[in-house]
Short mmCIF file of C-alpha atoms and ligand atoms in Angstrom, two decimals:
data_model
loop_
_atom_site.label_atom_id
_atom_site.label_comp_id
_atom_site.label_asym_id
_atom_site.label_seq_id
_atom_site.Cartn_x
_atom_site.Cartn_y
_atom_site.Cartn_z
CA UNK O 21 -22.21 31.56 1.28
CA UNK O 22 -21.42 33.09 4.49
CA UNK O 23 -21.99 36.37 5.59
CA UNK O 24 -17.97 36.97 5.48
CA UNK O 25 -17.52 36.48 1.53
CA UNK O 26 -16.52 40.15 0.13
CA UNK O 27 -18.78 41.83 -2.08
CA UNK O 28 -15.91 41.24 -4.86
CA UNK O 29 -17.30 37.76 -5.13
CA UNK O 30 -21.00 38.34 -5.51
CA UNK O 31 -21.44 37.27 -8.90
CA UNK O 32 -18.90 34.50 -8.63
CA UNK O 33 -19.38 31.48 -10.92
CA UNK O 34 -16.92 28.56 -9.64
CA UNK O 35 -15.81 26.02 -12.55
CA UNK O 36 -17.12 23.12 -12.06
CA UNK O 37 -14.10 20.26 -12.56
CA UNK O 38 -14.79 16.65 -13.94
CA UNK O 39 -16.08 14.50 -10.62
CA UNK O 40 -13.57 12.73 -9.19
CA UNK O 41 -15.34 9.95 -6.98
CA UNK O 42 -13.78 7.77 -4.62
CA UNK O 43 -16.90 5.41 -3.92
CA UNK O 44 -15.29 2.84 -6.47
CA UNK O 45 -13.09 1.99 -9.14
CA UNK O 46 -13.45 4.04 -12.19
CA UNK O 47 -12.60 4.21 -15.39
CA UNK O 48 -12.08 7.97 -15.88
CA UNK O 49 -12.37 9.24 -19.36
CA UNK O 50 -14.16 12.19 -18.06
CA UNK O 51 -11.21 14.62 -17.37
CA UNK O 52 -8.75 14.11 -20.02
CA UNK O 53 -6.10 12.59 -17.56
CA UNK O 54 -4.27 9.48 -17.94
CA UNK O 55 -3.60 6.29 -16.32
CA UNK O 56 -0.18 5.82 -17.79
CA UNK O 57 2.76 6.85 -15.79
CA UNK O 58 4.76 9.94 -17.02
CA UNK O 59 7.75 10.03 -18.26
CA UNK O 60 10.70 7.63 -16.02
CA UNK O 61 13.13 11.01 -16.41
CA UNK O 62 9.94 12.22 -13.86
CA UNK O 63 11.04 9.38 -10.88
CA UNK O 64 14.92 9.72 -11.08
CA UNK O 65 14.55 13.70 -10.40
CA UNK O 66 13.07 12.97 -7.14
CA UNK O 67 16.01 12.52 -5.45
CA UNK O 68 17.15 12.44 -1.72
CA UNK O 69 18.55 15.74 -2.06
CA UNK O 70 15.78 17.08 -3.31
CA UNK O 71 13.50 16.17 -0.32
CA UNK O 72 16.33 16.75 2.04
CA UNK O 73 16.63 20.62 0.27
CA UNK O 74 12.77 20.93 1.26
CA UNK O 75 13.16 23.47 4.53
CA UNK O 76 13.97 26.08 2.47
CA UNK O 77 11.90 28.32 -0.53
CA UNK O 78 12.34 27.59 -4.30
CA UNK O 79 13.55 30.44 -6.29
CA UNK O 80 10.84 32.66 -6.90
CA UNK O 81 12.30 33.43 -10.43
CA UNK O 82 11.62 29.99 -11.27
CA UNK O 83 15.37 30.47 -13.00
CA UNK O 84 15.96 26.78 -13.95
CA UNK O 85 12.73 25.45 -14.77
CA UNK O 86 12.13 28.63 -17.03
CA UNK O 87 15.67 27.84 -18.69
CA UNK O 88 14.62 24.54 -19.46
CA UNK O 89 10.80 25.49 -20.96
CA UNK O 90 13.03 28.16 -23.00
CA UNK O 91 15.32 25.61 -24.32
CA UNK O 92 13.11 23.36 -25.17
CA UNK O 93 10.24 25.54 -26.92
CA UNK O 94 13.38 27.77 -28.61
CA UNK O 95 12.36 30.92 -26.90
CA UNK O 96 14.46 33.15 -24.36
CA UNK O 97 14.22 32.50 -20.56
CA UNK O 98 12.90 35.99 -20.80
CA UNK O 99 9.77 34.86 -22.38
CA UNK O 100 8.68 32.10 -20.06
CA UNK O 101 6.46 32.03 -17.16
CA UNK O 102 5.86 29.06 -15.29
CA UNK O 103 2.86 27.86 -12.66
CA UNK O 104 0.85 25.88 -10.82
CA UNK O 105 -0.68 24.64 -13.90
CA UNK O 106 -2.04 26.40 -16.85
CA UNK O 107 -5.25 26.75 -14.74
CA UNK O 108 -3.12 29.28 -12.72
CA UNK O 109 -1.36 30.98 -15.67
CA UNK O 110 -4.35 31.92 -17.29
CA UNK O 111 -5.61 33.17 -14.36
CA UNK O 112 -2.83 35.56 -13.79
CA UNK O 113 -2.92 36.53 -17.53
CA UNK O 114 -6.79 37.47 -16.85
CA UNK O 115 -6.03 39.02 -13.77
CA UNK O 116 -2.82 40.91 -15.25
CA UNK O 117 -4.31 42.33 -18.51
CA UNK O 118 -8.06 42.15 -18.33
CA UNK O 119 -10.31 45.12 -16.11
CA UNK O 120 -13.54 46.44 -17.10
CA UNK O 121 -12.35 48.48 -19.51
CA UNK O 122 -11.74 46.35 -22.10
CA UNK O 123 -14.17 43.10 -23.26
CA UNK O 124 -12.55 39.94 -23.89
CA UNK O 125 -14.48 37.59 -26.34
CA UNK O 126 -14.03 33.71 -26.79
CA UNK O 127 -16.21 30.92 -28.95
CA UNK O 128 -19.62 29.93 -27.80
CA UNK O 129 -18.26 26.41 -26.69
CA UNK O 130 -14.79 26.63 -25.59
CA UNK O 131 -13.32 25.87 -22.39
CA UNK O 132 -15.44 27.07 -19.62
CA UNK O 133 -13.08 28.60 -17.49
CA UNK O 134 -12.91 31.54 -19.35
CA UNK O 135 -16.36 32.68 -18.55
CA UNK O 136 -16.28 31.75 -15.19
CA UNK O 137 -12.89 33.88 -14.67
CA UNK O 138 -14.65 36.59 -16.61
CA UNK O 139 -18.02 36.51 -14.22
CA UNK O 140 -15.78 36.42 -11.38
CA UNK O 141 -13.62 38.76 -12.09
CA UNK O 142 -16.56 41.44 -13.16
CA UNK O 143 -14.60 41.37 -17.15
CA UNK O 144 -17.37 41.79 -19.74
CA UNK O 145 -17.17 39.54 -22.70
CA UNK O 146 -18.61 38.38 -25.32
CA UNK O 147 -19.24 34.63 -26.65
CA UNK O 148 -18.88 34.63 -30.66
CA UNK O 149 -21.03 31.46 -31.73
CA UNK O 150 -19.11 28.20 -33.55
CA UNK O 151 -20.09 28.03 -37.21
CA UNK O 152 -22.20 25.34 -37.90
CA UNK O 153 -19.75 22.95 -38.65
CA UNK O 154 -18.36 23.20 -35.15
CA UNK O 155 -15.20 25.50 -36.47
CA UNK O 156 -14.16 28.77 -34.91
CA UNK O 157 -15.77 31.92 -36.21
CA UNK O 158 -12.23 33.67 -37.31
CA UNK O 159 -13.53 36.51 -39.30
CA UNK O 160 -16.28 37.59 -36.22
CA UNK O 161 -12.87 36.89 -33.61
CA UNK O 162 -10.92 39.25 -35.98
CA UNK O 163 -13.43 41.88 -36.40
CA UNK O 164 -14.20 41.59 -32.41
CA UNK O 165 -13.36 45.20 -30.71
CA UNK O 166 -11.29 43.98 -27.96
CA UNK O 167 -9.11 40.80 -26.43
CA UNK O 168 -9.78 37.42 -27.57
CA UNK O 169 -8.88 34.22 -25.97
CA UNK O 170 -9.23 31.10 -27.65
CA UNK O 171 -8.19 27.18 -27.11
CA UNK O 172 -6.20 25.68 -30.03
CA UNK O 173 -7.43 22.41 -30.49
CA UNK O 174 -10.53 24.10 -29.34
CA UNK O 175 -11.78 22.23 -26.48
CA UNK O 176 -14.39 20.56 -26.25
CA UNK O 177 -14.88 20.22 -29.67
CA UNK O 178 -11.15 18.54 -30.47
CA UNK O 179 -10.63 20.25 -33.38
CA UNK O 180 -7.46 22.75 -34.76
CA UNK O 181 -7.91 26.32 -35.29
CA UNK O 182 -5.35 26.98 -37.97
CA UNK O 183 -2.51 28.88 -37.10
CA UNK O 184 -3.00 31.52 -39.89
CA UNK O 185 -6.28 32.32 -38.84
CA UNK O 186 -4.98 33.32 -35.29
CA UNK O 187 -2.56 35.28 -36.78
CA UNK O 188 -5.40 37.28 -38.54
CA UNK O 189 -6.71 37.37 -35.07
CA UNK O 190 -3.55 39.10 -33.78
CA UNK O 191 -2.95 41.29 -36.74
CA UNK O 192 -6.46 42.99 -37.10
CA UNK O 193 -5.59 44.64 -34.19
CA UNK O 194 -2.00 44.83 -32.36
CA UNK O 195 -3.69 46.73 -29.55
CA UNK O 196 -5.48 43.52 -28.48
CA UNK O 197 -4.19 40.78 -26.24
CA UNK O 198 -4.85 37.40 -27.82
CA UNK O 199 -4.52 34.18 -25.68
CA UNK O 200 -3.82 31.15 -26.93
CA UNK O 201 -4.66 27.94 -24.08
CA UNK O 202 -2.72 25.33 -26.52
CA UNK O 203 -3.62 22.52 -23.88
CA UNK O 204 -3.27 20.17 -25.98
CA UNK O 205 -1.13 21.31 -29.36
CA UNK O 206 1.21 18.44 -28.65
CA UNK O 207 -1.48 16.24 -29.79
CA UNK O 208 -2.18 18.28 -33.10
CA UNK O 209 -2.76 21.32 -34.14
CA UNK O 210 -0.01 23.87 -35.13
CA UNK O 211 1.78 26.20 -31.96
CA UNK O 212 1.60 29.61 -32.01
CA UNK O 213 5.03 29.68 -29.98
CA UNK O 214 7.11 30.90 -33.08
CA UNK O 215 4.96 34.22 -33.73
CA UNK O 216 5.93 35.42 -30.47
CA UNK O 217 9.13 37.26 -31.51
CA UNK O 218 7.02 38.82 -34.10
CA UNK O 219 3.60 39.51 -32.27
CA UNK O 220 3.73 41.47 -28.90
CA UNK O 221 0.27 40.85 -27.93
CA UNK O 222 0.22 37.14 -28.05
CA UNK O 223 0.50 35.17 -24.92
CA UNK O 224 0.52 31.16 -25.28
CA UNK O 225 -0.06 28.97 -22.41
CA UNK O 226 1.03 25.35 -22.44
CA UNK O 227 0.25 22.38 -19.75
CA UNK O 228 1.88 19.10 -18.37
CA UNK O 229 -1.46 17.89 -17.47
CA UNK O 230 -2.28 16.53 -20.11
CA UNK O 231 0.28 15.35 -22.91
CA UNK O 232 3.06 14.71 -20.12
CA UNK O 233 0.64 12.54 -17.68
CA UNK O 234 1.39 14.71 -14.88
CA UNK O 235 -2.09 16.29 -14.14
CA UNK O 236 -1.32 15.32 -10.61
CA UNK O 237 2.03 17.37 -10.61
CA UNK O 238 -0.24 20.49 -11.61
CA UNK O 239 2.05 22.11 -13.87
CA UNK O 240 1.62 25.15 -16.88
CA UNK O 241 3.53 27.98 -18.36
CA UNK O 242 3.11 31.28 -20.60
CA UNK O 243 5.32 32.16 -23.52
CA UNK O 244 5.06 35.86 -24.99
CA UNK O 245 7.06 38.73 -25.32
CA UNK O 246 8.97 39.32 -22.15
CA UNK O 247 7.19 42.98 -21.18
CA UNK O 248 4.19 40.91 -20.46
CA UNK O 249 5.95 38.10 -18.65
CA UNK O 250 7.17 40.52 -16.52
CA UNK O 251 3.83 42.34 -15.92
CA UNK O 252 2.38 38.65 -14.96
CA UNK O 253 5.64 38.09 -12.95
CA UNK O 254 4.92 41.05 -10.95
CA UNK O 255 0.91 40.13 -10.30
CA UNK O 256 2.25 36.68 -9.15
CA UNK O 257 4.90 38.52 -6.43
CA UNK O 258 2.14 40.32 -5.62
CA UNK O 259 -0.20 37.30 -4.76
CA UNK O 260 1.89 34.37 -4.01
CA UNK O 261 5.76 34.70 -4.67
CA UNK O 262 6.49 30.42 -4.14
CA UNK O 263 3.73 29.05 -6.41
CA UNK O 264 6.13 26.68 -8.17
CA UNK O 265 7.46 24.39 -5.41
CA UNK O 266 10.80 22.77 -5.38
CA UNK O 267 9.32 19.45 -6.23
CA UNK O 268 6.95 21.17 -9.08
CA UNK O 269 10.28 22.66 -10.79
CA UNK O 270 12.36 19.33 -10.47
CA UNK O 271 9.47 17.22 -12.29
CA UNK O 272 8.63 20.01 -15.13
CA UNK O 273 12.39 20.36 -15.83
CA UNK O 274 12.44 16.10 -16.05
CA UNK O 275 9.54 16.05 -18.23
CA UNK O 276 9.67 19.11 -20.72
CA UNK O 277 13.40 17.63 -21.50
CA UNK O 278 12.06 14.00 -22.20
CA UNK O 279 10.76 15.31 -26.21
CA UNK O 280 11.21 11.18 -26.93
CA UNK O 281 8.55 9.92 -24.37
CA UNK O 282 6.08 12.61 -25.23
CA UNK O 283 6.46 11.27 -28.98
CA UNK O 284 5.53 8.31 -28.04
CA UNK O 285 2.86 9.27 -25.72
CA UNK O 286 1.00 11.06 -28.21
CA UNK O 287 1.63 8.31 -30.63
CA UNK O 288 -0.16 5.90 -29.14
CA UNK O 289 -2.55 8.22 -27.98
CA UNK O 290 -3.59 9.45 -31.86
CA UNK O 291 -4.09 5.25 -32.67
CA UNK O 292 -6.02 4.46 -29.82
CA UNK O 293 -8.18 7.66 -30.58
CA UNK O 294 -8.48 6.53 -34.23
CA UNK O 295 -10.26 3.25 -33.00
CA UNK O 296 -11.80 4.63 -30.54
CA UNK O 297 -13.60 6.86 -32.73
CA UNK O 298 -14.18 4.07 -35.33
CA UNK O 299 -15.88 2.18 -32.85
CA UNK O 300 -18.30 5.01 -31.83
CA UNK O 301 -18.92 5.47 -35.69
CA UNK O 302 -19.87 1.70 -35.42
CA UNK O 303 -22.53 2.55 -33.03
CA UNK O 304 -24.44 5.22 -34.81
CA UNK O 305 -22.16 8.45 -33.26
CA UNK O 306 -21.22 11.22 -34.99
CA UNK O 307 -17.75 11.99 -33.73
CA UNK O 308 -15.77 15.44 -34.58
CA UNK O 309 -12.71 15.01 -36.34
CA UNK O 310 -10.20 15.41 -32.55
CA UNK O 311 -6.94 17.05 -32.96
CA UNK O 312 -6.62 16.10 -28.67
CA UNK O 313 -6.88 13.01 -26.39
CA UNK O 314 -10.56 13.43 -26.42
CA UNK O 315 -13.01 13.14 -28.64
CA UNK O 316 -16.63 14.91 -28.79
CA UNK O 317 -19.79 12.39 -29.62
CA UNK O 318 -22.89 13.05 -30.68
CA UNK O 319 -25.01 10.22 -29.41
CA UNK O 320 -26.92 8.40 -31.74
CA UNK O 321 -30.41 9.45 -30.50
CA UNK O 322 -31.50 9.70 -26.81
CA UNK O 323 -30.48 11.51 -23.37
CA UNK O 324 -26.97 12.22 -23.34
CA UNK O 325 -26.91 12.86 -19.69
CA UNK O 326 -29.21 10.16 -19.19
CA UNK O 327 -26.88 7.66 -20.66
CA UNK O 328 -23.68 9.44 -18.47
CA UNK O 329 -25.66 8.44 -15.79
CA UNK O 330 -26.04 5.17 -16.88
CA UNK O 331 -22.45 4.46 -18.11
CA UNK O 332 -21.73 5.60 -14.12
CA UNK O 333 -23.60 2.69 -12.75
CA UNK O 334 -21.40 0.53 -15.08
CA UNK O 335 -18.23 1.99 -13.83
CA UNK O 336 -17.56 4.30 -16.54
CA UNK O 337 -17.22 8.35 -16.35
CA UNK O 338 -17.44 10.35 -19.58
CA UNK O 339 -18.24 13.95 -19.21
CA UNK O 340 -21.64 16.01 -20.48
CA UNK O 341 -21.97 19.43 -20.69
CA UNK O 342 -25.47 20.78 -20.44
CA UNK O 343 -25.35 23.39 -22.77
CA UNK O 344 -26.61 24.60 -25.83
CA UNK O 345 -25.81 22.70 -29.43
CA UNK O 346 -24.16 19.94 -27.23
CA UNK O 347 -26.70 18.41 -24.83
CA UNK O 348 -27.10 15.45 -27.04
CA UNK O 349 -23.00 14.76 -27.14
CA UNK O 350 -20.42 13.49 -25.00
CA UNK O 351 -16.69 14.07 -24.34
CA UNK O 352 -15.38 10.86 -23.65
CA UNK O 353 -11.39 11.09 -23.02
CA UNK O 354 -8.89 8.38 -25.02
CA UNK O 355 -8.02 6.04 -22.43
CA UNK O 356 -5.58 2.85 -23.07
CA UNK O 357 -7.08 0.33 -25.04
CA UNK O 358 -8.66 -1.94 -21.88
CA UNK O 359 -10.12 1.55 -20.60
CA UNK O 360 -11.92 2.23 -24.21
CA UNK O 361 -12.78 -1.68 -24.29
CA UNK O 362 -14.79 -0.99 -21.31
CA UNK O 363 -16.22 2.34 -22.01
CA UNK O 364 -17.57 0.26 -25.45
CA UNK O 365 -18.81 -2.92 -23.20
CA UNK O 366 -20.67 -0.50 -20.53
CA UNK O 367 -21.90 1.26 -23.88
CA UNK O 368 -23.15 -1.46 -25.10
CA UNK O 369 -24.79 -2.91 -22.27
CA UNK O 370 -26.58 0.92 -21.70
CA UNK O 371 -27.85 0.68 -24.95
CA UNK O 372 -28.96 -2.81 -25.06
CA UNK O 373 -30.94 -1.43 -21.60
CA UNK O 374 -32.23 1.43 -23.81
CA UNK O 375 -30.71 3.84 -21.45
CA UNK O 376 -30.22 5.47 -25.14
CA UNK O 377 -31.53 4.31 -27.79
CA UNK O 378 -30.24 0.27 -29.79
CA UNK O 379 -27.10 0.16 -31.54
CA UNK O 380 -27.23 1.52 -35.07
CA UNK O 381 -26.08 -0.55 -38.17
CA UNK O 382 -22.67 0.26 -39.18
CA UNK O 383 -22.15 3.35 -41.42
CA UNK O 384 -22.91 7.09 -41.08
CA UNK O 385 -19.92 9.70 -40.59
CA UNK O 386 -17.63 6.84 -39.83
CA UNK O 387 -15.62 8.54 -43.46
CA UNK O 388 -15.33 11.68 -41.26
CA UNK O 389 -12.99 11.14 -38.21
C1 PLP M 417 -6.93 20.79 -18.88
C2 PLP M 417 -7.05 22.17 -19.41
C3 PLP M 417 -6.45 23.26 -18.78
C4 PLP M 417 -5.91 23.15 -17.40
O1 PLP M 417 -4.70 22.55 -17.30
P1 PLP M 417 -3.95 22.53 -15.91
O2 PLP M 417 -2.54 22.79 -16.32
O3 PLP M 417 -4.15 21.17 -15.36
O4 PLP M 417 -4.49 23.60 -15.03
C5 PLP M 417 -6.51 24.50 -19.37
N1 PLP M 417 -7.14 24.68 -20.53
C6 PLP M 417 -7.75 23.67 -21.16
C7 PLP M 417 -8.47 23.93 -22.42
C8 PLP M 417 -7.72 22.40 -20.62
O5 PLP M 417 -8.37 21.40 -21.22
#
């Protein structure tokens, strides 16, 4: 750190992304991106014009892109903000509506951002443990005196919080903010987006990243009630005024119109997951029943980060998180069927190396997934 860094940052906690080497040829099922192109309504929007329109700013109101989110979530252009990903969104929403007055509380093993924003940022809060099963802990959210922000399918477990019990959330208190990160409802997993006309402290936040292939594109938005859009509009002129660019806009409008690709997108994503998972089972993991285009391991005995280690020498990345209750699992993204082929071959061949442990007989909590 140098000795320039303001005092605001002291207890910073940076998140820590998937790695993203270059030394070699990967395949990447550590970050929940894809390989596959997105949708072809993506390539025709970048047109000549568009580049050639490039000298000047994009419309800080985000006007057309926010149209076309509205239209195609049925909610009122009001209602929608749009970023530079749901990364940014959040942070704006944490920024906009969480101080020190007020702690914000979110499951035990959630997406990690949260706490890091929260450390940054100097916002107390409070992590309410999973219940055994690896489910969210709705009554101890409900009964929680103060915001909650939760990921629905929870990441990185996979699996749905039902919508009901988020609307308990919401309703045991209206004077808390509850946000939803539905990263990745398109795979499963009911949306919140119709309780917003009804509940003025919910904010949703949605991402291309990852069901539109377009984690390269970078691009997220917020639906809620439009007082708080506006708030979050107004922290955003306040920051950075052009954080959608021209390009940005064009694609999101191309792909959030293009409802028949991401059909079949998460199609085929749900039956190579369904393999995938039987083939873990085959191996002696227990895998979490995934609502997502991930799914959560438990290795059948062993290192965990021993064997990510390992499947990295073979070519493979899958991602560990050293942490509590899941230091013996991995998160292993849904790749296309040649990329899970070859995560199972490198697996194999770790195994037979007893970087882990020998395969297991067939069997176990294959029933489950
Ligand atoms: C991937 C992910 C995001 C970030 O998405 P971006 O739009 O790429 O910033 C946010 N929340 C969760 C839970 C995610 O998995």
């Amino acid at each position: 750190m140098s000795k320039f860094l303001s005092n605001r940052f002291k207890n910073m906690q940076p998140y820590r992304p998937g790695i993203q080497p270059h030394d070699r040829d990967y395949v990447k099922l550590n970050a929940n991106e894809t390989t596959l192109s997105p949708s072809p309504k993506v390539r025709a929007a970048l047109t000549d014009a568009l580049v050639d329109g490039l000298g000047r700013y994009a419309d800080p109101y985000c006007l057309d892109f926010r149209r076309a989110v509205a239209q195609a979530m049925g909610v009122a252009t009001e209602e929608v903000f749009v970023g530079n990903g749901s990364d940014e969104v959040l942070a704006i929403a944490f920024h906009t509506f969480f101080g020190d007055e007020v702690p914000v509380a979110f499951p035990d093993i959630t997406y990690n951002f949260y706490r890091d924003w929260c450390t940054t940022f100097d916002v107390p809060f409070c992590e309410i443990p999973l219940l055994e099963d690896f489910s969210v802990d709705v009554d101890a959210l409900a009964a929680f005196d103060g915001h909650v922000v939760l990921v629905n399918p929870n990441a990185p477990t996979g699996m749905v919080v039902p919508r009901e019990a988020i609307e308990r959330i919401m309703a045991a208190r209206s004077d808390r903010l509850v946000i939803v990160d539905e990263a990745y409802i398109d795979y499963g997993g009911e949306s919140c987006v119709p309780l917003i006309g009804r509940h003025r402290n919910l904010i949703v936040v949605q991402t291309m990243s990852k069901s539109r292939h377009l984690a390269g594109a970078h691009i997220g938005f917020a639906i809620a009630a439009s007082e708080l859009i506006d708030d979050m509009r107004d922290v955003k002129f306040s920051v950075n005024p052009f954080n959608v660019s021209a390009l940005t806009s064009a694609i999101g409008i191309a792909a959030i119109e293009d409802a028949e690709h991401l059909e079949a997108f998460v199609a085929e994503n749900a039956r190579e997951r369904e393999e995938l998972a039987r083939e873990l089972c085959r191996r002696g993991f227990h895998v979490l029943p995934s609502s997502t285009n991930f799914v959560l391991a438990k290795i059948p005995k062993g290192d965990a980060a021993a064997l990510t280690g390992a499947l990295k020498e073979h070519g493979v990345l899958v991602r560990h998180y050293d942490q509590n209750r899941i230091r013996d699992w991995l998160r292993i993204t849904v790749g296309t069927a040649t990329e899970n082929a070859a995560l199972l071959q490198a697996l194999d061949a770790c195994l037979a190396q007893g970087a882990c442990c020998p395969p297991h007989p067939a069997g176990g909590d294959c029933a489950e997934t």
